[in-house]
PDB file of C-alpha atoms and ligand atoms in Angstrom:
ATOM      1  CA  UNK W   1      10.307  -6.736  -1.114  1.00 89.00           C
ATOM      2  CA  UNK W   2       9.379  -4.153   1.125  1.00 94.00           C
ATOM      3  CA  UNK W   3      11.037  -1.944   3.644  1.00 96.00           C
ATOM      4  CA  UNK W   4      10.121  -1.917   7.708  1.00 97.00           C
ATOM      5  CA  UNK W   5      11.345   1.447   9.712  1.00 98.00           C
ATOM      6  CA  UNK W   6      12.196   0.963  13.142  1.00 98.00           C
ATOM      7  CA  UNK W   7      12.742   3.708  15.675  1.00 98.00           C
ATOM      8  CA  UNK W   8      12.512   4.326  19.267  1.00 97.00           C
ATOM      9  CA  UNK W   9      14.044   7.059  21.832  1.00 96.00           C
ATOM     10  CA  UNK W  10      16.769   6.815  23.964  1.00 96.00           C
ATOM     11  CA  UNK W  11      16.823   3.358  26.236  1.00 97.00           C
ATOM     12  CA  UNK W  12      13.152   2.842  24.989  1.00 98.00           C
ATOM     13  CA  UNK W  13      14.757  -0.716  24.198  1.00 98.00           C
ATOM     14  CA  UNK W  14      15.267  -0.535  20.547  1.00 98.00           C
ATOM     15  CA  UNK W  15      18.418  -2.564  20.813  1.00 97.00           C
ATOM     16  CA  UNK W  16      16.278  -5.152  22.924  1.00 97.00           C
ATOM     17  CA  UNK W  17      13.505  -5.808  19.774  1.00 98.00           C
ATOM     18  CA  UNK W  18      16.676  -5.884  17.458  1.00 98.00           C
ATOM     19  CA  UNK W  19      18.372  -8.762  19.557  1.00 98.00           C
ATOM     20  CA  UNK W  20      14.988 -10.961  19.349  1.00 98.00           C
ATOM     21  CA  UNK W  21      13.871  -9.799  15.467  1.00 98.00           C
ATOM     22  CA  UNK W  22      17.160 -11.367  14.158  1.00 98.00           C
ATOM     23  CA  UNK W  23      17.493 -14.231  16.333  1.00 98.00           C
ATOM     24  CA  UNK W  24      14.012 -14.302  14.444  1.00 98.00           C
ATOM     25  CA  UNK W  25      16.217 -14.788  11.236  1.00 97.00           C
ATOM     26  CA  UNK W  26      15.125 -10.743  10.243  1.00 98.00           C
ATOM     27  CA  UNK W  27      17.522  -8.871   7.943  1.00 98.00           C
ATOM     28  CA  UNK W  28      18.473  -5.552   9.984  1.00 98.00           C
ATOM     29  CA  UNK W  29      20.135  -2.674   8.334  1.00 98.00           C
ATOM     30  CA  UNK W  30      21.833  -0.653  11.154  1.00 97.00           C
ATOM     31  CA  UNK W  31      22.046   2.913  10.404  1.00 96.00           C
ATOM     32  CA  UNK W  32      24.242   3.617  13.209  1.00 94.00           C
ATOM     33  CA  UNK W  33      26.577   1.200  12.159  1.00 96.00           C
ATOM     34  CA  UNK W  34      26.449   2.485   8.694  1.00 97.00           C
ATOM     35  CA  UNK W  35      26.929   6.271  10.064  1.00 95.00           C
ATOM     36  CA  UNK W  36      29.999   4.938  11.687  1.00 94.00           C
ATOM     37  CA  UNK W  37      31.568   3.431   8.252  1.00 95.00           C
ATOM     38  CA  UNK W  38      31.083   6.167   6.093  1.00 95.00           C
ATOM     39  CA  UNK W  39      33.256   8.516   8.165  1.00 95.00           C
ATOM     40  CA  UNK W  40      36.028   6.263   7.888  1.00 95.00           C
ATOM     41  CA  UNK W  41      39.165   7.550   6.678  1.00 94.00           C
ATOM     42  CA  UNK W  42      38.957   5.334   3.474  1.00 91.00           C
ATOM     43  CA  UNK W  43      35.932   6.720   2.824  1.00 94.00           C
ATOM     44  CA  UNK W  44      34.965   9.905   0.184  1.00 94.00           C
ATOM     45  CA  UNK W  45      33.244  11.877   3.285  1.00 96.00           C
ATOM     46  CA  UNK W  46      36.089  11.747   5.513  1.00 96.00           C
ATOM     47  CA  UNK W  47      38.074  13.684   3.291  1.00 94.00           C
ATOM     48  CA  UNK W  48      34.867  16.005   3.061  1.00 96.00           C
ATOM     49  CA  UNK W  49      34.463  16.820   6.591  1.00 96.00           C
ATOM     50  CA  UNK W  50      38.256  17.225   7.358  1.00 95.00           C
ATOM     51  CA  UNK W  51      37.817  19.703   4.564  1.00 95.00           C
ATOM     52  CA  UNK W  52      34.873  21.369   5.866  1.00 95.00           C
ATOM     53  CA  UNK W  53      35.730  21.362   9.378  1.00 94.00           C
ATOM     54  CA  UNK W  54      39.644  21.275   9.983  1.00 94.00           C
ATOM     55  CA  UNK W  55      42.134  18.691  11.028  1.00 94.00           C
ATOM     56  CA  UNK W  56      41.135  19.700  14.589  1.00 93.00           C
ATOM     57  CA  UNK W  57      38.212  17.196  14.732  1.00 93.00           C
ATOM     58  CA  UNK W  58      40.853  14.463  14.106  1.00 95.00           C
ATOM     59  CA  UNK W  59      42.032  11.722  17.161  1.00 95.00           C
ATOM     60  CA  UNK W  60      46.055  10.737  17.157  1.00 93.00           C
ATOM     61  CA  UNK W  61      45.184   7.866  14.385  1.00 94.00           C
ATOM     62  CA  UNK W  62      43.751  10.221  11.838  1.00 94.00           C
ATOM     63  CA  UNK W  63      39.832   8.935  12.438  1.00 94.00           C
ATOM     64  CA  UNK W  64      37.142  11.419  12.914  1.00 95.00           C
ATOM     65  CA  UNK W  65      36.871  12.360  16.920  1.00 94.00           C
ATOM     66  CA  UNK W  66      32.742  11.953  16.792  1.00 90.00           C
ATOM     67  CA  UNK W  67      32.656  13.413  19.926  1.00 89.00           C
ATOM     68  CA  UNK W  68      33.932  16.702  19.005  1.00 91.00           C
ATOM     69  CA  UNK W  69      32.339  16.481  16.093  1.00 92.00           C
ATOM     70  CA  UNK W  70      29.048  15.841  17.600  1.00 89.00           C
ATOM     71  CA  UNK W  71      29.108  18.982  20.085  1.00 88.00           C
ATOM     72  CA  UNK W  72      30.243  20.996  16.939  1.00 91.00           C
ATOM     73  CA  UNK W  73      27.223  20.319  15.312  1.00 90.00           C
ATOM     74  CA  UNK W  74      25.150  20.384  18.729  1.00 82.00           C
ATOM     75  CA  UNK W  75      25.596  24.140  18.893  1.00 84.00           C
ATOM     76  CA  UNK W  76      25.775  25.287  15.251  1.00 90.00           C
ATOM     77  CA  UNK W  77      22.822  23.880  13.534  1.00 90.00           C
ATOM     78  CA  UNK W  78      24.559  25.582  10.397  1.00 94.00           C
ATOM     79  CA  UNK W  79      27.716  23.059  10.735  1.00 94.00           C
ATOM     80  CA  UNK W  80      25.075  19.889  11.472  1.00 91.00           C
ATOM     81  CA  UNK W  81      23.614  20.885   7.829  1.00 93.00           C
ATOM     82  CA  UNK W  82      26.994  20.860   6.555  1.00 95.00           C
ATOM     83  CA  UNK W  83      27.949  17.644   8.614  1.00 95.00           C
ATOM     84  CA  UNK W  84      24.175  15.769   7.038  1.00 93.00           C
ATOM     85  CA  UNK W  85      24.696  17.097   3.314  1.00 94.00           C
ATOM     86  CA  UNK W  86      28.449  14.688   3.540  1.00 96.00           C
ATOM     87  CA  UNK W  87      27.048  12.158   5.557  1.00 95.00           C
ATOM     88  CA  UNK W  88      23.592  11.369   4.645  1.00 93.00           C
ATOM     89  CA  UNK W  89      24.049  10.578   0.544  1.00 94.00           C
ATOM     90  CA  UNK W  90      27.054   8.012   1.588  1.00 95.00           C
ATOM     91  CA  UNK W  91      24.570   6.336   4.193  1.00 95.00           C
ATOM     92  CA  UNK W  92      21.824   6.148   1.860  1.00 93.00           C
ATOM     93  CA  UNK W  93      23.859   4.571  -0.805  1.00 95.00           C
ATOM     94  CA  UNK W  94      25.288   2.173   1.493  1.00 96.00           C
ATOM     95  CA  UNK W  95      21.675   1.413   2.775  1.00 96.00           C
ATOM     96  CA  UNK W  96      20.642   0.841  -0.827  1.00 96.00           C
ATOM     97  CA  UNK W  97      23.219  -1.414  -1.701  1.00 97.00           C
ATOM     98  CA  UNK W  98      22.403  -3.616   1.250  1.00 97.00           C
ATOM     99  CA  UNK W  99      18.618  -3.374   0.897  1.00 96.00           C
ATOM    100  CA  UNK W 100      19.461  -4.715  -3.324  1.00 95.00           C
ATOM    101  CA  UNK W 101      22.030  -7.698  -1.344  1.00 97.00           C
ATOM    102  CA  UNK W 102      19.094  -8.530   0.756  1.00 96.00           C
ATOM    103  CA  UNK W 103      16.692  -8.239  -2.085  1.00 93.00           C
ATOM    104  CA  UNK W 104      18.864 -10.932  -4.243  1.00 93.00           C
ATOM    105  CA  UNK W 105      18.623 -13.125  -1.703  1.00 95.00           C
ATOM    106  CA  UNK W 106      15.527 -13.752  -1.525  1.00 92.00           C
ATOM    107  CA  UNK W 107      14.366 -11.737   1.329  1.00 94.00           C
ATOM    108  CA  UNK W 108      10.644 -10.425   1.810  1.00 93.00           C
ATOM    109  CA  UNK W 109      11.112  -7.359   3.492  1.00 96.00           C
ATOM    110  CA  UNK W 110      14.241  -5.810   5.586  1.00 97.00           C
ATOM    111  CA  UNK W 111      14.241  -3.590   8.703  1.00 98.00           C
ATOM    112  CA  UNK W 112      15.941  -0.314   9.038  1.00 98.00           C
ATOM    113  CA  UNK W 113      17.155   0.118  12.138  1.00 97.00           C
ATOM    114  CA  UNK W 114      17.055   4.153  12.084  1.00 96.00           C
ATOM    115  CA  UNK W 115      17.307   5.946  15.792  1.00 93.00           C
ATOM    116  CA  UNK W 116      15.799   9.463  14.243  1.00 91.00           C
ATOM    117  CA  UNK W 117      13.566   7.988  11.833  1.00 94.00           C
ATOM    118  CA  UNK W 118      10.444  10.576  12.272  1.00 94.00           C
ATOM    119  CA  UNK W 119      12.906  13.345  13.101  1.00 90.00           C
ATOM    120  CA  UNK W 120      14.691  13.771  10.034  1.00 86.00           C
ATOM    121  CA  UNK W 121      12.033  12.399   8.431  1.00 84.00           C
ATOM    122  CA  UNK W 122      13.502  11.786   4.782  1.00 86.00           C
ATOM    123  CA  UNK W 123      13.260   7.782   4.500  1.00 90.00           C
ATOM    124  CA  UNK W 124       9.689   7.059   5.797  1.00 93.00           C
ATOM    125  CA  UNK W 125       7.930   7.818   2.807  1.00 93.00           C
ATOM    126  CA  UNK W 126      10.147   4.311   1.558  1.00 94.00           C
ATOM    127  CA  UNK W 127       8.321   2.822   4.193  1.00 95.00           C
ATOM    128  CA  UNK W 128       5.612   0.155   4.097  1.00 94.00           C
ATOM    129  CA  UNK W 129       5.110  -0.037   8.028  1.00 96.00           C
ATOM    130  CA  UNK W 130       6.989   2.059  10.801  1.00 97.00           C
ATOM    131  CA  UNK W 131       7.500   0.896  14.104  1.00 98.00           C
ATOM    132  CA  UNK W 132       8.276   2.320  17.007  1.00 98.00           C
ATOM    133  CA  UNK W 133       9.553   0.725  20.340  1.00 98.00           C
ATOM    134  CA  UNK W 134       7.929   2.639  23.145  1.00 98.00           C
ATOM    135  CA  UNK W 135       8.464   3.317  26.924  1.00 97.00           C
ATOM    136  CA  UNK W 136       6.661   4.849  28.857  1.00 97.00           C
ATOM    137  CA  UNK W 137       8.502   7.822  30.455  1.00 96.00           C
ATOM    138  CA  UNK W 138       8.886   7.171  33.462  1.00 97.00           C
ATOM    139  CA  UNK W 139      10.617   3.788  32.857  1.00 98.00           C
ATOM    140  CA  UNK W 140      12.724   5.152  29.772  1.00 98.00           C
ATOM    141  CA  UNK W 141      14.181   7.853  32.117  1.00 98.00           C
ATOM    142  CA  UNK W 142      14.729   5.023  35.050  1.00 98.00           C
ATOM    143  CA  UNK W 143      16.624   2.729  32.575  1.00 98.00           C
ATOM    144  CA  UNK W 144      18.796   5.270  31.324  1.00 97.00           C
ATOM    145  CA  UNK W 145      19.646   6.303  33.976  1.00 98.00           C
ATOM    146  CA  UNK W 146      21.114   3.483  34.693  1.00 98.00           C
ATOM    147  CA  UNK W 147      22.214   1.970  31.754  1.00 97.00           C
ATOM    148  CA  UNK W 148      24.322   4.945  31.075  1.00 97.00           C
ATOM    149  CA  UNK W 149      24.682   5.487  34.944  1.00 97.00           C
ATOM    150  CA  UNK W 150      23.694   9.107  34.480  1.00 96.00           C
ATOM    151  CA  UNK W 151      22.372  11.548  37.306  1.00 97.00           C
ATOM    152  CA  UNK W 152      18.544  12.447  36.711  1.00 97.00           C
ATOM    153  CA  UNK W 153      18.790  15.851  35.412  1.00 97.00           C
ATOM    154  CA  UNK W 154      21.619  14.732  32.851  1.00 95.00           C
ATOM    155  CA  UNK W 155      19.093  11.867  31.705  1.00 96.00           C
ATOM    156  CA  UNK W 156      16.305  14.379  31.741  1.00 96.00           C
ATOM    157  CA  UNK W 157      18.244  16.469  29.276  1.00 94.00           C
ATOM    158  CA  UNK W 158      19.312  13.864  27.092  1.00 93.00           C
ATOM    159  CA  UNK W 159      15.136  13.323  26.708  1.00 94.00           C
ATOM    160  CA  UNK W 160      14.555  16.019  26.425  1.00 92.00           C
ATOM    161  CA  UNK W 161      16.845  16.941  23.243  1.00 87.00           C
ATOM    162  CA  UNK W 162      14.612  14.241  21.336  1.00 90.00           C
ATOM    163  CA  UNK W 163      11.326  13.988  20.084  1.00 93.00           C
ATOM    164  CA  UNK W 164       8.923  12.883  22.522  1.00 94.00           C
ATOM    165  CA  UNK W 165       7.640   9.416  22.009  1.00 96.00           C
ATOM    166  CA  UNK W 166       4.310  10.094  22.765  1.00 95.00           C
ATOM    167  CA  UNK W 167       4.695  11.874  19.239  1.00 95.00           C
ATOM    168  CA  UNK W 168       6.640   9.454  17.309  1.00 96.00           C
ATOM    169  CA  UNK W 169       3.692   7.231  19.101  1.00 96.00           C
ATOM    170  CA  UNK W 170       1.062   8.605  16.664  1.00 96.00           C
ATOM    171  CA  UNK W 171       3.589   8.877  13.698  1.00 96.00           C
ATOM    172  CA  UNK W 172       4.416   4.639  13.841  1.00 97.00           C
ATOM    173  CA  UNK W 173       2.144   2.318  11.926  1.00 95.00           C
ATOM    174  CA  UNK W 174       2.849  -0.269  14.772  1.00 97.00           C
ATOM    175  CA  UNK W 175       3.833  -0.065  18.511  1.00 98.00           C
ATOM    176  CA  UNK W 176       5.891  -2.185  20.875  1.00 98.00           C
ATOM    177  CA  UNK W 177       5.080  -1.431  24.147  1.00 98.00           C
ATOM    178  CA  UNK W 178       8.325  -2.295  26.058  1.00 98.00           C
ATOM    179  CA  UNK W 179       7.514  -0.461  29.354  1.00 98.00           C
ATOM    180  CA  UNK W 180       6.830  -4.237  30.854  1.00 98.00           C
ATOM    181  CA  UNK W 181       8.830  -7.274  31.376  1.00 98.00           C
ATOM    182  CA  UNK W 182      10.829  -8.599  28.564  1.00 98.00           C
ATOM    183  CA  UNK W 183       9.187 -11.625  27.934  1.00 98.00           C
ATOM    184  CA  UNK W 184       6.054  -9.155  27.077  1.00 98.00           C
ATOM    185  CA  UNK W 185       7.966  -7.397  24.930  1.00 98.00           C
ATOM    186  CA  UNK W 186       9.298 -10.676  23.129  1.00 98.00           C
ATOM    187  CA  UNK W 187       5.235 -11.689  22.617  1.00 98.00           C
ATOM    188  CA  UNK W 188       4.574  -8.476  20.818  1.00 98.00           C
ATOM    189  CA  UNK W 189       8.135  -8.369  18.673  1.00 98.00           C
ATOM    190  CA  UNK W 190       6.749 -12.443  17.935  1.00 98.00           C
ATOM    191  CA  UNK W 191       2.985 -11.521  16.561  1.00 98.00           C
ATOM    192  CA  UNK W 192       4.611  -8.370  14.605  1.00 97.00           C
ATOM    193  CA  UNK W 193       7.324 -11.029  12.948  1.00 97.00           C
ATOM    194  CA  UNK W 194       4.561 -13.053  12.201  1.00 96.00           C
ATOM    195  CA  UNK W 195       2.188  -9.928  10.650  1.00 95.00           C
ATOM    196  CA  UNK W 196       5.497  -9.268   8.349  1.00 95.00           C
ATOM    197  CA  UNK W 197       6.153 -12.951   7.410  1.00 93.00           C
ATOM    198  CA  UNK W 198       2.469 -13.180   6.181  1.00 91.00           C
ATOM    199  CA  UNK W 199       2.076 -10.008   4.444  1.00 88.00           C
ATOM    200  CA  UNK W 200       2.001  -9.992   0.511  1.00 78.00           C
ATOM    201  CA  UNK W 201       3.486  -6.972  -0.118  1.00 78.00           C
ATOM    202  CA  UNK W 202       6.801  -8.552  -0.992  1.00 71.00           C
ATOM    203  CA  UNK W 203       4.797  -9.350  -4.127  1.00 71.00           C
ATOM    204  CA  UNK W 204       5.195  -6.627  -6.253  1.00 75.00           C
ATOM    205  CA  UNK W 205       9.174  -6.090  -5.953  1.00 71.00           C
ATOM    206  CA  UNK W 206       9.133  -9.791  -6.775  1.00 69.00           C
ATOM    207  CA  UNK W 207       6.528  -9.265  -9.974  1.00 77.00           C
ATOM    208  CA  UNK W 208       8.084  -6.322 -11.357  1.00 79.00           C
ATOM    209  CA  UNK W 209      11.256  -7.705 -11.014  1.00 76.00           C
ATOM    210  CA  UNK W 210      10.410 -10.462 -13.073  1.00 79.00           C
ATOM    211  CA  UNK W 211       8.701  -8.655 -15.397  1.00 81.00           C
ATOM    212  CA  UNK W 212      11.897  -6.054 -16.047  1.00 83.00           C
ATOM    213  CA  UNK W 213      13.931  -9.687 -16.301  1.00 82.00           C
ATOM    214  CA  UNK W 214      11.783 -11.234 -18.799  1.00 83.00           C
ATOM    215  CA  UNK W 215      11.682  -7.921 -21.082  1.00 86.00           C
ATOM    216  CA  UNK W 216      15.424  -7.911 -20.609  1.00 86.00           C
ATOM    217  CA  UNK W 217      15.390 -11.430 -21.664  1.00 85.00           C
ATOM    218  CA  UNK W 218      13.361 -10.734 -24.904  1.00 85.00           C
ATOM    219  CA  UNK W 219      14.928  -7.964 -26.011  1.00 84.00           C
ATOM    220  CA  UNK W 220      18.439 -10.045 -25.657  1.00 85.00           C
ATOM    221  CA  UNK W 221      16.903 -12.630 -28.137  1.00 84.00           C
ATOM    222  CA  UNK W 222      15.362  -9.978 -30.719  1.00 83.00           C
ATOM    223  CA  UNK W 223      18.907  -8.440 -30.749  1.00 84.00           C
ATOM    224  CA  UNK W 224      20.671 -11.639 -31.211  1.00 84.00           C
ATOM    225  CA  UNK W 225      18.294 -12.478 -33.794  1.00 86.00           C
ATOM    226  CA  UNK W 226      18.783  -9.263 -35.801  1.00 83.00           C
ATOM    227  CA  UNK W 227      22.445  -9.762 -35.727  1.00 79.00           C
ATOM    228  CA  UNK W 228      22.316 -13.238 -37.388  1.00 80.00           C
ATOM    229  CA  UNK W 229      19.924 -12.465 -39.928  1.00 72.00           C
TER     230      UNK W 229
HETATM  231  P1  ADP N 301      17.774   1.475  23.137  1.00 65.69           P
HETATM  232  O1  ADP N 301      18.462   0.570  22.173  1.00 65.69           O
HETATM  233  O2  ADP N 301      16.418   1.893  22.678  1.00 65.69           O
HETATM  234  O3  ADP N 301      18.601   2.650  23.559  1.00 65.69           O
HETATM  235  P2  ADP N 301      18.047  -0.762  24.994  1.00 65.69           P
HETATM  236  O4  ADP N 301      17.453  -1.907  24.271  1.00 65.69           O
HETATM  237  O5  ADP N 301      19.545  -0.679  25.090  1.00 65.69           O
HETATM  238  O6  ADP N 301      17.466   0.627  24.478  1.00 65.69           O
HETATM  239  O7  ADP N 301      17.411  -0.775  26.464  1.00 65.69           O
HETATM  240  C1  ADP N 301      17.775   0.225  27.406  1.00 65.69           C
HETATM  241  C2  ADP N 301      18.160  -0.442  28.742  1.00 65.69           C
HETATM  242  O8  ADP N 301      16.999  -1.004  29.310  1.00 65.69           O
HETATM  243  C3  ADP N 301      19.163  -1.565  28.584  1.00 65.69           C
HETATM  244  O9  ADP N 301      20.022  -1.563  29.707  1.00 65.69           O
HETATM  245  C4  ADP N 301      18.290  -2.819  28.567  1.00 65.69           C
HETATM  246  O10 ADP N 301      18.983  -3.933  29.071  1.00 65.69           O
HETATM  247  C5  ADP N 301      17.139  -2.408  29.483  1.00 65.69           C
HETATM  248  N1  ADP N 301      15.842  -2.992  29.089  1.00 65.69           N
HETATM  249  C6  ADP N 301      15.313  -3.011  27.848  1.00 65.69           C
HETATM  250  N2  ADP N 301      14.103  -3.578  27.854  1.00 65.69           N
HETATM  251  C7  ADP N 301      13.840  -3.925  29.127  1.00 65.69           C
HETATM  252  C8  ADP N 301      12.737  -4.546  29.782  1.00 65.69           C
HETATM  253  N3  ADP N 301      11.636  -4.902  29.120  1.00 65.69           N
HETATM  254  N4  ADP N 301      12.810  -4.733  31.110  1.00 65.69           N
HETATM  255  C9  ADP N 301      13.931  -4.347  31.781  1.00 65.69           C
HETATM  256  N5  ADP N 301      15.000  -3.752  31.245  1.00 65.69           N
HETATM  257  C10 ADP N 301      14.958  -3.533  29.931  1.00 65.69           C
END
């Protein structure tokens, strides 16, 4: 098995290549999703960050108000480490143990779905390929604005706050160019589909996994046959 990375910016249509990769019959691992479970209040980092950072950042049912959270950690960059060294170990794990479910079922390769991918930075070394679903700018900023039906300078400062993707451009192993229509889009999320289905990487996960089976295996006899003689 091997692991995919896929990024993108803000409205670069990220959640558009998602939609047709698994109608495609892909396994996705949504990090935002994830993000979202960890902080739940039966979870071992909710009780960290209520610790950390008060009962304030609480809503009326006890979750965690991301919102306040979120402009917490917007203007403290001290309280965002804090916030990452909870969050990010319990989001890993959970990404593991659905990258081993995906693994035992016979999957290939899975995608990570992961929004700051090349900003944080940690995971892409785990990577085999990195993609990135590009816009150009003028069209991102158009299609947020109204997706999210923001005014342009609010849009322009949402862009702003991320990485450019003309950066993350030269970082990705493979580009989607969804600045077009969607069916062109849909062509190019087809041929890289087809690129992952054919590559042989999956190999070695599959070999060495084998390998660390039938060791397992012979050992198991050797031991058994030590104990009856
Ligand atoms: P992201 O997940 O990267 O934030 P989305 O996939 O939600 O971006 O796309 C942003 C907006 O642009 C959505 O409203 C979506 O419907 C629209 N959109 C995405 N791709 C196209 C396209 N090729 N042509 C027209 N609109 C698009």
């Amino acid at each position: 098995m091997f692991l995919v990375g896929l990024t993108g910016g803000i409205a670069s249509g990220k959640s558009t290549v998602v939609a047709v990769l698994r109608e495609l019959g892909c396994a996705v691992i949504d990090a935002d999703v994830i993000a979202r479970e960890v902080v739940q209040p039966h979870c071992k980092a909710y009780q960290q960050i209520v610790s950390s950072f008060g009962t304030e950042i609480l809503l009326g049912n006890g979750e965690i108000n991301r919102e306040a959270l979120g402009s917490i950690i917007f203007s403290q960059p001290q309280k965002r480490q804090l916030l990452n060294s909870i969050t990010h170990p319990e989001i890993q794990k959970e990404m593991l143990k659905q990258i081993v479910k995906y693994f035992v079922l016979g999957y290939r390769y899975v995608i990570l779905d992961i929004p700051l991918l090349f900003e944080t930075n940690r995971l892409t070394k785990f990577m085999k390929y990195t993609v990135l679903v590009y816009c150009d700018p003028p069209t991102q900023l158009a299609r947020l604005m109204r997706r999210n039906g923001l005014a342009r300078a609010e849009a322009e400062a949402r862009l702003a706050a991320q990485l450019p993707l003309e950066e993350k451009r030269r970082l990705a192993s493979w580009v989607i160019d969804n600045s077009g229509e969607r069916e062109a889009t849909r062509r190019q999320v087809l041929r890289l589909h087809a690129r992952l289905q054919g590559s042989l990487h999956f190999l070695w996960a599959r070999l060495a996994a084998g390998a660390l089976a039938a060791g397992l295996a012979a050992l198991g006899c050797l031991l058994l046959r030590r104990l009856g003689s």
